[in-house]
Each structure stands twice: as C-alpha cells, then as structure tokens.
mmCIF file of C-alpha atoms and ligand atoms in Angstrom:
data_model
loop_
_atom_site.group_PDB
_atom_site.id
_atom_site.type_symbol
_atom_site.label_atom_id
_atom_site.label_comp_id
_atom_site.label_asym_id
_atom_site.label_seq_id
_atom_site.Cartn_x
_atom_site.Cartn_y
_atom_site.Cartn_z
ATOM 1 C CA UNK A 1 131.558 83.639 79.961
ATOM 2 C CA UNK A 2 134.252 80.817 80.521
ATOM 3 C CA UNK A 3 132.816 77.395 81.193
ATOM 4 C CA UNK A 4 135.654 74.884 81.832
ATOM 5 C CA UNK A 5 135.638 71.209 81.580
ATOM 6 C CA UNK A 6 135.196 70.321 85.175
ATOM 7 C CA UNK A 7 132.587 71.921 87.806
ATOM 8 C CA UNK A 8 135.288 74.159 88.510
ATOM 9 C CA UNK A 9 138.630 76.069 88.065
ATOM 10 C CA UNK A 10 141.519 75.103 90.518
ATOM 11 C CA UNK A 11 143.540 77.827 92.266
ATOM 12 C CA UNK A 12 146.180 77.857 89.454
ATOM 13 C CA UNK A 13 143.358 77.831 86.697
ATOM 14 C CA UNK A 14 141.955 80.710 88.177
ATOM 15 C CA UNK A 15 144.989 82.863 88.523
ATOM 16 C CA UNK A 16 146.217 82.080 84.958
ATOM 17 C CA UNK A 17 142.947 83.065 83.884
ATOM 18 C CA UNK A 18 142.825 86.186 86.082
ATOM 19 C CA UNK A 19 146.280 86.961 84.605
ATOM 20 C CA UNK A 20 144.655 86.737 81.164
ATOM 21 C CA UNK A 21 141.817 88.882 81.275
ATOM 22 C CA UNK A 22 143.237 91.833 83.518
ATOM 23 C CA UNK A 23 145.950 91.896 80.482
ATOM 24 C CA UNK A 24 142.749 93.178 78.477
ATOM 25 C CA UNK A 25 141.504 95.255 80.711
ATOM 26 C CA UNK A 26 138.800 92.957 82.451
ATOM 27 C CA UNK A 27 138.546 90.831 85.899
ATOM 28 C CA UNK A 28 136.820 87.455 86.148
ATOM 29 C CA UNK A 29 133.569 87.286 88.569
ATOM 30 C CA UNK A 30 132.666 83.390 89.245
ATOM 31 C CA UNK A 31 129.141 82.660 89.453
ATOM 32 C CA UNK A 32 128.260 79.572 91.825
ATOM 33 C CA UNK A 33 125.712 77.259 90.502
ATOM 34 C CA UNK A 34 124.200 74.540 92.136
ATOM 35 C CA UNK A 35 126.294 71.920 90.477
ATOM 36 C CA UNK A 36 128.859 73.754 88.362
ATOM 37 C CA UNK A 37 130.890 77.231 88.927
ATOM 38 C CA UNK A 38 131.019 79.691 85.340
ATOM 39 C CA UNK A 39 133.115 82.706 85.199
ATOM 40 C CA UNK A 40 131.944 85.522 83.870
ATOM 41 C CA UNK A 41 134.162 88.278 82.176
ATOM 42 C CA UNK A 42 133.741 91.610 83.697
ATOM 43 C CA UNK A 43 134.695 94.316 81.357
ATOM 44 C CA UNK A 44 134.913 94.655 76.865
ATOM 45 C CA UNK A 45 135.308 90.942 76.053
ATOM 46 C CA UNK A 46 135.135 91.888 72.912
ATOM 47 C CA UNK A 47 139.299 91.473 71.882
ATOM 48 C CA UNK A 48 139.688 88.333 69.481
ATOM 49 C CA UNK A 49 143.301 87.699 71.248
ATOM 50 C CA UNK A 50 141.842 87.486 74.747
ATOM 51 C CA UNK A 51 139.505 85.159 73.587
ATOM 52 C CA UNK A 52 141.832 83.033 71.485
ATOM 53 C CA UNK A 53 144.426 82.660 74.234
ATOM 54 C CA UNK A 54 141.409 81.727 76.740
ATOM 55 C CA UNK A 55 139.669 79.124 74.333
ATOM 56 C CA UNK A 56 143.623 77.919 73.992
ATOM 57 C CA UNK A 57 143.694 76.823 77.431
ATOM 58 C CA UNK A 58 142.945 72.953 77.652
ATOM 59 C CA UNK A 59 140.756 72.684 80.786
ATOM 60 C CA UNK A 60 138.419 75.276 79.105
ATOM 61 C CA UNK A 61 135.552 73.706 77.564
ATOM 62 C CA UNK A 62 134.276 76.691 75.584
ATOM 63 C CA UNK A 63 133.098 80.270 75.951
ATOM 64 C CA UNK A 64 130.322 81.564 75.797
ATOM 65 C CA UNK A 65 129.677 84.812 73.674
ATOM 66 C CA UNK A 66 126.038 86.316 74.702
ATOM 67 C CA UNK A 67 125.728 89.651 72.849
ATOM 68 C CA UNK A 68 122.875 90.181 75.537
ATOM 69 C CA UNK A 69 122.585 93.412 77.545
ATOM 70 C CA UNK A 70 122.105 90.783 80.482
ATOM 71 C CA UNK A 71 124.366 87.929 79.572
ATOM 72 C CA UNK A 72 124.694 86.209 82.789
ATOM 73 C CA UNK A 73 119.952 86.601 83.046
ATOM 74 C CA UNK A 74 119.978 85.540 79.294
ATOM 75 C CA UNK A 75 117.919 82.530 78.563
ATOM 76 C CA UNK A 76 121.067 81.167 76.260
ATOM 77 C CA UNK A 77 123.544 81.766 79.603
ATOM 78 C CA UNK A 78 124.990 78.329 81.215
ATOM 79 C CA UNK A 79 123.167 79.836 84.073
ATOM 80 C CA UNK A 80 119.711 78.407 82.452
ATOM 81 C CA UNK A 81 120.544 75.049 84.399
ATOM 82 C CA UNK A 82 120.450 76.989 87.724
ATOM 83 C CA UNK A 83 117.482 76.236 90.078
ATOM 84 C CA UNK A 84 116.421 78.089 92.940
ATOM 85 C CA UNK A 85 114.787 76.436 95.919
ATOM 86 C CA UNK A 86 113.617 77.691 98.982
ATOM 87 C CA UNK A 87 110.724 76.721 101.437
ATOM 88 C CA UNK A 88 111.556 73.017 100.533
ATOM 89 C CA UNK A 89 110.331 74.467 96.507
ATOM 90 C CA UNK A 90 112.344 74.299 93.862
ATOM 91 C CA UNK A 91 111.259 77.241 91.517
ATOM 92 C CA UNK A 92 109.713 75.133 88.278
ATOM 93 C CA UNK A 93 108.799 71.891 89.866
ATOM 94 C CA UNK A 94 106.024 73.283 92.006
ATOM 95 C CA UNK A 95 103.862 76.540 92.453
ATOM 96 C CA UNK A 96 105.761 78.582 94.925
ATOM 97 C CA UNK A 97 103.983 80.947 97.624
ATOM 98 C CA UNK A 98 104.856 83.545 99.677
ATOM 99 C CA UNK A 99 102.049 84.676 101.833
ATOM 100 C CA UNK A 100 101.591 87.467 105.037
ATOM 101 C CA UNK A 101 100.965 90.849 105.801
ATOM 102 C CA UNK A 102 101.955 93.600 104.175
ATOM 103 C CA UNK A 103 103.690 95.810 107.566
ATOM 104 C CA UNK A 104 104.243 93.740 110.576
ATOM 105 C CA UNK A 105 102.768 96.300 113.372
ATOM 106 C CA UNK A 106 105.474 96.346 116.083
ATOM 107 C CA UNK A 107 102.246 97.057 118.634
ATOM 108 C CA UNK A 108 100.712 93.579 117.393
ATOM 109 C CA UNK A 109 102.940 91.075 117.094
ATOM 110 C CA UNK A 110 100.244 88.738 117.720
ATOM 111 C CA UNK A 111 98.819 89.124 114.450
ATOM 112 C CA UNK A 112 101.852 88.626 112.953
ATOM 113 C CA UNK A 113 102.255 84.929 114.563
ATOM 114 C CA UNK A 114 99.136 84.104 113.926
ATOM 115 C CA UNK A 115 99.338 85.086 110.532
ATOM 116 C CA UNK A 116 102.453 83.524 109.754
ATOM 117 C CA UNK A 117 100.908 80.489 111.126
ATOM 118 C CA UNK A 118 97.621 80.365 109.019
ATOM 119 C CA UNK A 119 99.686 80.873 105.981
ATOM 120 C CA UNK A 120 101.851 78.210 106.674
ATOM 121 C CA UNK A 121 98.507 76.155 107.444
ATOM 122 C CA UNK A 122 97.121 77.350 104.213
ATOM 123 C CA UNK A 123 100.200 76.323 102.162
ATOM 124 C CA UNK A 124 102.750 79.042 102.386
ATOM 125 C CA UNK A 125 105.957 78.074 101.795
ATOM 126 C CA UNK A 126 107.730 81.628 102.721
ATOM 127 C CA UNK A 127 106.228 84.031 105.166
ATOM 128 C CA UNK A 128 106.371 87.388 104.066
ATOM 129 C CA UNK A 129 106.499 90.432 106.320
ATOM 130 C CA UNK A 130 107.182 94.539 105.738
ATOM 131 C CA UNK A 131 109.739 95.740 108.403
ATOM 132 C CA UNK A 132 110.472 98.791 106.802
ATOM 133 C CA UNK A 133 108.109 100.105 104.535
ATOM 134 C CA UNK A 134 108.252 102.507 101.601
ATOM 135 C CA UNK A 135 105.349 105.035 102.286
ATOM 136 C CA UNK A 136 103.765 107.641 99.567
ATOM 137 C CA UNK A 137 103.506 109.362 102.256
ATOM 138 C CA UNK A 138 105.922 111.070 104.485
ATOM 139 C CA UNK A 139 103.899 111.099 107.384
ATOM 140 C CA UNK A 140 102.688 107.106 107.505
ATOM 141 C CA UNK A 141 104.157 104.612 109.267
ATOM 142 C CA UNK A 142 107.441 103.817 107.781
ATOM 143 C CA UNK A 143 107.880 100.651 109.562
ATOM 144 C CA UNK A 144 110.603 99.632 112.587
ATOM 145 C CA UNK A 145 113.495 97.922 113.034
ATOM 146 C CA UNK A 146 111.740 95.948 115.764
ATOM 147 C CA UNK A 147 109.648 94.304 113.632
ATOM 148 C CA UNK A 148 112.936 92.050 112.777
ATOM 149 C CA UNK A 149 112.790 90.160 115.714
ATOM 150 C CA UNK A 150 108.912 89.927 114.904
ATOM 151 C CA UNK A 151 109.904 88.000 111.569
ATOM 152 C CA UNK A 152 112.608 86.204 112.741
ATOM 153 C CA UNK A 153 110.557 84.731 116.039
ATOM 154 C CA UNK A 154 107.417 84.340 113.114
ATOM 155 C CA UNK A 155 110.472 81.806 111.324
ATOM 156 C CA UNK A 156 111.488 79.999 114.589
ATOM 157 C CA UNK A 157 107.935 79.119 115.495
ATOM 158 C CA UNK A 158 106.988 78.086 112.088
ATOM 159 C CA UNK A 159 110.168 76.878 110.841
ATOM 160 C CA UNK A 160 109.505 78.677 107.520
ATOM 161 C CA UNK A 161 111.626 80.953 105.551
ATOM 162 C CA UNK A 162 110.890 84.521 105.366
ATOM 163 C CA UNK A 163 110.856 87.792 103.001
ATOM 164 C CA UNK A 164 111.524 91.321 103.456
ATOM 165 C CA UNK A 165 111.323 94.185 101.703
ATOM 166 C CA UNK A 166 115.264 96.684 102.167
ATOM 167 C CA UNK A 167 115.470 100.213 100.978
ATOM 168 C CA UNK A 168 119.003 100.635 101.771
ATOM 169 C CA UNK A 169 122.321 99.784 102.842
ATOM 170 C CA UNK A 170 121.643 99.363 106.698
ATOM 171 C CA UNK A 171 118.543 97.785 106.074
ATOM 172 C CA UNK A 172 120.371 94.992 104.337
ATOM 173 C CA UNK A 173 122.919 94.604 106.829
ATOM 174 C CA UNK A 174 120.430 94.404 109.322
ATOM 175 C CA UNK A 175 118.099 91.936 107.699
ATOM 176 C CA UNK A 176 121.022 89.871 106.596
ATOM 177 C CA UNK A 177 122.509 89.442 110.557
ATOM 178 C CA UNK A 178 119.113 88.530 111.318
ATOM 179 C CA UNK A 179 119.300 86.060 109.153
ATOM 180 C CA UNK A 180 116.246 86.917 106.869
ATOM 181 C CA UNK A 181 116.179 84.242 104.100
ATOM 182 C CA UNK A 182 114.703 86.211 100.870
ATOM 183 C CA UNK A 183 115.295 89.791 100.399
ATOM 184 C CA UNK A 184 112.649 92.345 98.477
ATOM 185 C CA UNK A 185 113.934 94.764 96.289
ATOM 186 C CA UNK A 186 110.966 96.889 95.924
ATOM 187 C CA UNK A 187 109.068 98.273 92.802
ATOM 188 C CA UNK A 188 110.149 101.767 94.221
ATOM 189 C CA UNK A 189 113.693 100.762 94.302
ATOM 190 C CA UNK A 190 113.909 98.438 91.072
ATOM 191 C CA UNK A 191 115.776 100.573 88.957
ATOM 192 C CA UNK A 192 118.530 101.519 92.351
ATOM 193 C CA UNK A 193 121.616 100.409 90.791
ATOM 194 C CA UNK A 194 123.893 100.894 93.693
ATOM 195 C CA UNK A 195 121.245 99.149 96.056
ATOM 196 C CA UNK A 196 121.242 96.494 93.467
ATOM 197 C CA UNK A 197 124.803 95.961 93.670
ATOM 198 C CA UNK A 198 125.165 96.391 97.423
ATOM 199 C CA UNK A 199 122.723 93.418 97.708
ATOM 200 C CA UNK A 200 124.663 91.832 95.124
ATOM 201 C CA UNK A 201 127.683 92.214 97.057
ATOM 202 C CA UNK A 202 126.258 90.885 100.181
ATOM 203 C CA UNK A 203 125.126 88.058 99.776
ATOM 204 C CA UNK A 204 127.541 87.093 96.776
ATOM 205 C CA UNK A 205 128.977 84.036 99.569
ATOM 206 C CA UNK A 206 125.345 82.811 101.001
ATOM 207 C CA UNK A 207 121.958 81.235 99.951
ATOM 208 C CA UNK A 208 119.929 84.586 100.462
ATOM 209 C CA UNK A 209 117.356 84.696 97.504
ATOM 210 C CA UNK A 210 116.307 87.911 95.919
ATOM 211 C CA UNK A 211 112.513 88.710 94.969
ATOM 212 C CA UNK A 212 113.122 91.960 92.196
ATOM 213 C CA UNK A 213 109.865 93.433 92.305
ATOM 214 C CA UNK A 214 109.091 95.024 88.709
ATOM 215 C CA UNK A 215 109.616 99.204 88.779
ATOM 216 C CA UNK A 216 106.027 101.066 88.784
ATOM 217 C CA UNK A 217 107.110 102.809 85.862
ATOM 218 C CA UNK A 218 109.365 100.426 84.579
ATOM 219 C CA UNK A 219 108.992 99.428 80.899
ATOM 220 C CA UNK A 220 111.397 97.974 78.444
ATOM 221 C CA UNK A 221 111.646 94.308 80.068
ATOM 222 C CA UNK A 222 115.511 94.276 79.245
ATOM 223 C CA UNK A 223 115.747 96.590 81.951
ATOM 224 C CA UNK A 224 113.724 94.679 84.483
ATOM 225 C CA UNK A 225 116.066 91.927 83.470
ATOM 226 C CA UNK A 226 119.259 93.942 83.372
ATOM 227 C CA UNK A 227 118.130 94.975 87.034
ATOM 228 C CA UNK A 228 118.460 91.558 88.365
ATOM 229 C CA UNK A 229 121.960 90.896 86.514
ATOM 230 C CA UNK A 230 123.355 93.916 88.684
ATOM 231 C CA UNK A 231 122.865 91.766 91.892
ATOM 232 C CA UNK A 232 123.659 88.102 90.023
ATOM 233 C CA UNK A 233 127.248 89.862 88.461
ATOM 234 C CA UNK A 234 128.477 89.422 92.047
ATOM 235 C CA UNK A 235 127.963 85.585 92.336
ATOM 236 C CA UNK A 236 124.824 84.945 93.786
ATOM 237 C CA UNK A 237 122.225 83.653 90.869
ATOM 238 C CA UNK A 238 119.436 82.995 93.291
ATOM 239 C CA UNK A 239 117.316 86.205 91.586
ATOM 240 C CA UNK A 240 113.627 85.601 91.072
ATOM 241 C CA UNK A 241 111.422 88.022 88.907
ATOM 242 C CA UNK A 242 108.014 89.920 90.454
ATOM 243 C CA UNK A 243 105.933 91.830 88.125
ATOM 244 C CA UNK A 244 103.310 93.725 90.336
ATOM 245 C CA UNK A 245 101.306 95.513 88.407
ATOM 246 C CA UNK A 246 102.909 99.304 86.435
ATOM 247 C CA UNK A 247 101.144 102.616 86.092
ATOM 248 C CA UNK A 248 98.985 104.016 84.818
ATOM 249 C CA UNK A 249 95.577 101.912 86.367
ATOM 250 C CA UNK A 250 92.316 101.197 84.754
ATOM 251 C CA UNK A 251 90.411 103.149 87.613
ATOM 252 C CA UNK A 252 89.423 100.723 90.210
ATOM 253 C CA UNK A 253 92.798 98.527 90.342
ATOM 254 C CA UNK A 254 95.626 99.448 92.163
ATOM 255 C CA UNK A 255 98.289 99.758 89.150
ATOM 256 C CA UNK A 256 97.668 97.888 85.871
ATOM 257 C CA UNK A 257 98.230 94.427 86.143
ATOM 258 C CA UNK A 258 101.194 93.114 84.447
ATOM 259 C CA UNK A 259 101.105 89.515 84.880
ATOM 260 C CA UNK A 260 100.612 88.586 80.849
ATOM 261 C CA UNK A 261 104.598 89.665 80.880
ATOM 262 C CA UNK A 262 105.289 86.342 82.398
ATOM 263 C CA UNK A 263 105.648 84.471 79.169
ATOM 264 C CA UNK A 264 107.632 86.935 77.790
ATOM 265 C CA UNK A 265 110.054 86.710 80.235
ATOM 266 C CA UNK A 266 110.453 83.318 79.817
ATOM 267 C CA UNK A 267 111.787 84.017 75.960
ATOM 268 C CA UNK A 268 114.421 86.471 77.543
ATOM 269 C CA UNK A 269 115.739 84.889 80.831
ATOM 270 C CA UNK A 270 115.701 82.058 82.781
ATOM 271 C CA UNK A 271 114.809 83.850 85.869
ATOM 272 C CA UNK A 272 111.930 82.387 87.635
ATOM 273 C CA UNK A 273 108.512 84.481 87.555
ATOM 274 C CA UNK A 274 106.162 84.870 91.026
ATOM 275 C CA UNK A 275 103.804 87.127 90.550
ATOM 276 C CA UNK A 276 102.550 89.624 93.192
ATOM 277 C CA UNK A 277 98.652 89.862 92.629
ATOM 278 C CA UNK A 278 98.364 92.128 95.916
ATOM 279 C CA UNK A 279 99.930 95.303 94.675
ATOM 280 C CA UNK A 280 98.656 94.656 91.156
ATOM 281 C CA UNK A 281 95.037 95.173 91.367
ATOM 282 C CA UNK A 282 94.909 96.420 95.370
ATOM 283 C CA UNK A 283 92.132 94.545 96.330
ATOM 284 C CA UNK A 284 91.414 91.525 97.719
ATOM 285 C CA UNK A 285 88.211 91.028 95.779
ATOM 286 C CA UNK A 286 89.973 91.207 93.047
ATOM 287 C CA UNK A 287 93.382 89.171 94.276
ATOM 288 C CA UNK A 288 91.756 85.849 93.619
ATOM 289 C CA UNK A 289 91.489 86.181 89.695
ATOM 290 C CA UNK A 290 94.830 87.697 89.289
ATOM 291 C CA UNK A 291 96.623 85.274 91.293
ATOM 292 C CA UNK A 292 94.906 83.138 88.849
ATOM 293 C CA UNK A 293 95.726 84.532 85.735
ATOM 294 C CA UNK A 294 99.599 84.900 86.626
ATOM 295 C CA UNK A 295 99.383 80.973 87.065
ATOM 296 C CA UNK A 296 97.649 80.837 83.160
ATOM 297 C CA UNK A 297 100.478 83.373 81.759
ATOM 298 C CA UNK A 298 103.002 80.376 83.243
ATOM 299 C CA UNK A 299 104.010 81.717 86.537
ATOM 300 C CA UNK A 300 106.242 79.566 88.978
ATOM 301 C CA UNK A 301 104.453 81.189 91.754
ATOM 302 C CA UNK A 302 103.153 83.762 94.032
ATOM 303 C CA UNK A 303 103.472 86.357 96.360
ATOM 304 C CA UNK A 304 100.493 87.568 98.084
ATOM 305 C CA UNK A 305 99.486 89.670 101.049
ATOM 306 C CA UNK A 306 97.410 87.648 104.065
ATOM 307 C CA UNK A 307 96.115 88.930 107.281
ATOM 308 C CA UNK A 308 94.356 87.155 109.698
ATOM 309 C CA UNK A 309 92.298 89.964 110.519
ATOM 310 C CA UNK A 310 92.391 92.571 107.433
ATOM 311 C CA UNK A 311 90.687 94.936 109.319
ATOM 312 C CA UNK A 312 93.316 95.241 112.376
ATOM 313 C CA UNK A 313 96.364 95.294 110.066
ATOM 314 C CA UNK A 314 98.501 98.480 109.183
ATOM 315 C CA UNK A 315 100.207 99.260 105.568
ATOM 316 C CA UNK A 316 98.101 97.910 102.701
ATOM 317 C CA UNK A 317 96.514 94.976 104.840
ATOM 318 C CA UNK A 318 92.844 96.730 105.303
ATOM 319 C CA UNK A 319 92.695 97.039 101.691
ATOM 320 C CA UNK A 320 93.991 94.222 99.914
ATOM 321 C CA UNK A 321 94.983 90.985 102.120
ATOM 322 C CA UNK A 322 93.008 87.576 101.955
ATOM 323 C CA UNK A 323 92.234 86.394 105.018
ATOM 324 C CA UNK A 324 93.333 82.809 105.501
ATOM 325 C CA UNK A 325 89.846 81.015 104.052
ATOM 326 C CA UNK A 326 90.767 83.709 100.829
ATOM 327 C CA UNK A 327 94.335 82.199 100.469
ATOM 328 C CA UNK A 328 93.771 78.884 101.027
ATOM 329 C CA UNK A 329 90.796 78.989 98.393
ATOM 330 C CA UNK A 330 93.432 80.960 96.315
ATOM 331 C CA UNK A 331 95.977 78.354 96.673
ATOM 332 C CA UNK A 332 94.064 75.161 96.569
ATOM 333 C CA UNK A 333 92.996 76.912 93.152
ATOM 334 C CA UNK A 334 96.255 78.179 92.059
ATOM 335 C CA UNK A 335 97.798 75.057 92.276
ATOM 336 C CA UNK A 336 94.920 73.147 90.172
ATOM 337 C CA UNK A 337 95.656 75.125 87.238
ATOM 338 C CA UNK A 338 99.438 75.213 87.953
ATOM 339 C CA UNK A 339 99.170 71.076 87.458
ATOM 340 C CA UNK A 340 97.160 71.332 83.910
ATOM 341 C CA UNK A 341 99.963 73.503 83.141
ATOM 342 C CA UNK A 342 102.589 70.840 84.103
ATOM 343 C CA UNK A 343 101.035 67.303 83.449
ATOM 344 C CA UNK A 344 103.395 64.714 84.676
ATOM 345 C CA UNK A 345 105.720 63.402 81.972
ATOM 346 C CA UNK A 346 105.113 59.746 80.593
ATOM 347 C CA UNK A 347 107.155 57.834 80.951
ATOM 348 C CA UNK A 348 109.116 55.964 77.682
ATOM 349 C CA UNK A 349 107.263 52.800 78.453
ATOM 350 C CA UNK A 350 103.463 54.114 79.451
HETATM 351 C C1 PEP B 1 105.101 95.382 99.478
HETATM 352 O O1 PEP B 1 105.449 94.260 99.071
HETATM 353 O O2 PEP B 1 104.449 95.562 100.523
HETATM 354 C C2 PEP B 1 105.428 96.541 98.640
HETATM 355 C C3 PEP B 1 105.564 97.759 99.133
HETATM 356 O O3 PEP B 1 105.553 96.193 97.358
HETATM 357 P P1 PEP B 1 105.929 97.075 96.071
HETATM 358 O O4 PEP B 1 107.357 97.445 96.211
HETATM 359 O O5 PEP B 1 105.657 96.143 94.930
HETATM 360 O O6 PEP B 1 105.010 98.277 96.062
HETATM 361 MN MN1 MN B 2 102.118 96.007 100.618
#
C-alpha cells in the first residue's frame, strides 16, 4: 500500500507509479478516503526492487507492508482513519439504525409508507426494505422489481436513505439507477466472490455503502473480512460488517446468535459492526435482548426488521418484526447503553 506525502498522487505521479508496478507484474487500485487517496498494490508485492524503487520516489511518504489476508480491511491499513456516514450518522460517533420490513409487498405499498414513516419517527436513520428476496423455498414469494419504486417513493417522502438486499448482477444495476443508497449483500450470498466484486466494481466512483451480512455457515472471521475486501479492492471503502446469527440454532432461535463476534472484529478490521438481531434469533420477543446485547459486545449499530402491522406483512415480517412501540422501546434502550459505552471525553481542563 503506497501512501504519499500529499492527499493525493498527481497525473504524472500516478503514471510513474503505474509504470513501476506493472514492471513487476502488478497494477495500482486507488482507494478514496474521505480526506486522503492510498494506493493499493494489486498483485505479489512481495519483490524487494519494486519496493525500493517505490519508497525511492520523493513524494512517497512510506509503504505500507500488511502481511494480512485482507490488507486494505486490516485494522493496521491507512484505511483505519476512514469513516462511513450515512443517514446524517457517522459509523462510531453514534448508534446507527436501519429499521423496516423485511419484503416490501408490491400489493401493499401502504404498509410500506407507513412503515418507513414510523421508523423514521421512532429513530431510524436508514429505511430498510426486501425487493428481491432470497427464499428457502422455491415456491415463496421471491420479491418484484416493482417494489423499487416502492423504496425509492418510501425515500422521497421521508427523505431517508434506504437498504436493499441484491442477489445478482441485474439486481445491482437496477437498484443502483434507482438510486438505492446502501446495498445488502446477503448471508446467502456472503461468500459470492464474483457478486462481491461486481458490487465492488459498481460503485467503485459513488457513495453507495455496503451492509456484508455474515454467511450462515460462515466461520473463520478472516473470511467474513476477506469478503468485504473483495468489494473495497475496487475503491469504494464504505463496507460495513453484519453478523446475523450462523447455524446450527439452539432450538427456539432462528440461527445462533453471533453478536459476541463484534469485539473480535474490532481486533482484526476497522470495518464498522451493525448487528442484525432480526435474523439472529427470528423472533421479535426475543429481538429486544439481542439488539441489546450487540450494543454490550460494542456494536456501532443496528439493523432490524419493523412492520407496522406484523401480522399483514409478507417474508419474515409475521414472525419477527417489532412493531413501531417495539423499536422505539428498542432504540430509546439501545442507545442508553450505547452512551455508557461512549462517555463523552473530558476535556484537558475539566
Ligand atoms: C433479510 O435481511 O431480509 C435477509 C434475507 O437477511 P439474511 O441475508 O441475513 O438472511
Ligand atoms: Mn428478513
């Protein structure tokens, strides 16, 4: 990883640069952070010589040498300084949530406006709503293109940003000419390397933030982390982290709940952790408490499934959204603990 002495290369820097690494074999992918650009080498950048003749260049300031399988995730990467905001939150500085139905129900869109609209009441800061859905079953509802407009009127009416779930290529091209602001990788699709990279390559030139939902089956961490450095390696570092819960379950919970990984994943990456209570335990009885606990474990937020009228939804919404008095109580909660967590800091003089 090449940081150079200003925020960024020029033109020329670039190309001389370009011209060094391809020499060895490798190509240069810059990485756009909020304040300063890094350039990661794609390729073995291993070879002492490369390196020497790079770190001999005078507007380099120094290069980075991760031996990570995720170098660009790694907690030691330049990219630590990286925040992602979105909903007016800055991932870190305040509990984010992402609250709505599971499936938005192209017969209903009511329900959908009116839930996006409690959440937002409640606190939400993204709406969240299934357009396509990955089913168990082949024969359920597997969600509808129309439902886009559904979530993109639900944003112009509430002026928030909003998540969906793609399962492939078209899907993402669609969502992203809609102009959907947060795009779910599923825990179904968490290990789809070439999905991975075609949302990498996508939205490598815009603001689109990716929630990486953990794999149901999905263990080693280094690979839930190596998953989200397939779709940063393009340029785009806005990748947040969403364990939801892994197989086998205790009988009675949905999957078993994962969210104790959180601090864990702090040691590795600096990736930003919301935690997705809804598909972890299935329930909304029990949603409350895990919400909860993923705040103890040191979440930076939340993504849970609402309803404003459980009963009448599709998808997983019968089963295991709050209803708007749940969430805010959820919230208002969530939030308490979140700010023991994260006492102000003194200042020198108090
Ligand atoms: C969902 O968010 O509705 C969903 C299907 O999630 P997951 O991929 O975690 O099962
Ligand atoms: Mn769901």
């Amino acid at each position: 990883m090449i940081l150079p002495k200003s925020n960024r290369l020029t033109s020329t820097q670039l190309a001389e640069i370009a011209q060094i690494v391809s020499e060895f074999g490798c190509s240069l992918q810059p990485i756009v952070g909020a304040v300063r650009t890094i350039y990661a080498i794609v390729g073995d950048e291993r070879d002492e010589l490369m390196m020497n003749r790079l770190e001999g260049l005078e507007y380099v300031d120094r290069i980075d040498r991760i031996q990570s399988p995720f170098k660009l995730m790694d907690r030691r990467s330049d990219l630590a300084t990286h925040r992602i905001a979105i909903g007016g939150v800055t991932l870190g500085e305040q509990l984010l949530v992402i609250a709505g139905q599971c499936t938005i129900d192209p017969k209903n869109p009511g329900y959908f406006y009116e839930t996006a609209a409690a959440v937002k009441e409640q606190g939400a800061h993204v709406i969240r709503g299934g357009v396509w859905k990955p089913r168990t079953n082949p024969y359920s509802f597997q969600g509808d293109t129309k439902s886009l407009d559904i979530l993109m009127e639900a944003h112009r009416r509430t002026g928030l940003p909003v998540d969906a779930e793609v399962m492939d290529e078209r899907q993402l091209a669609n969502a992203l000419a809609a102009g959907v602001h947060m795009l779910q990788v599923g825990a179904r699709n968490a290990l789809n390397y070439s999905l991975l990279s075609a949302i990498g390559r996508a939205i490598a030139d815009r603001q689109t933030v990716v929630l990486l939902k953990r794999g149901l089956h999905m263990g080693a961490l280094n690979e839930f982390i190596s998953a989200a450095e397939y779709v940063v390696s393009f340029g785009n570092p806005n990748v947040i982290l969403c364990p939801r819960g892994t197989a086998p379950a205790p009988d009675g919970y949905r999957c078993y709940p994962d969210e104790c990984i959180t601090p864990l994943l702090k040691e590795k990456t600096w990736a930003p952790v919301v935690v997705d209570p809804s598909h972890s335990v299935g329930k909304a009885a029990y949603v409350p408490a895990c919400a909860l606990a993923a705040v103890a474990y040191g979440a930076d937020g939340l993504c849970i499934e609402a309803h404003v009228n459980p009963g009448g939804g599709i998808g997983d919404d019968p089963k295991q959204a709050l209803t708007p008095a749940g969430l805010a109580d959820t919230i208002r909660q969530a939030q308490v603990l979140w700010a023991l967590r994260h006492p102000p800091r003194r200042s020198a003089e108090a």
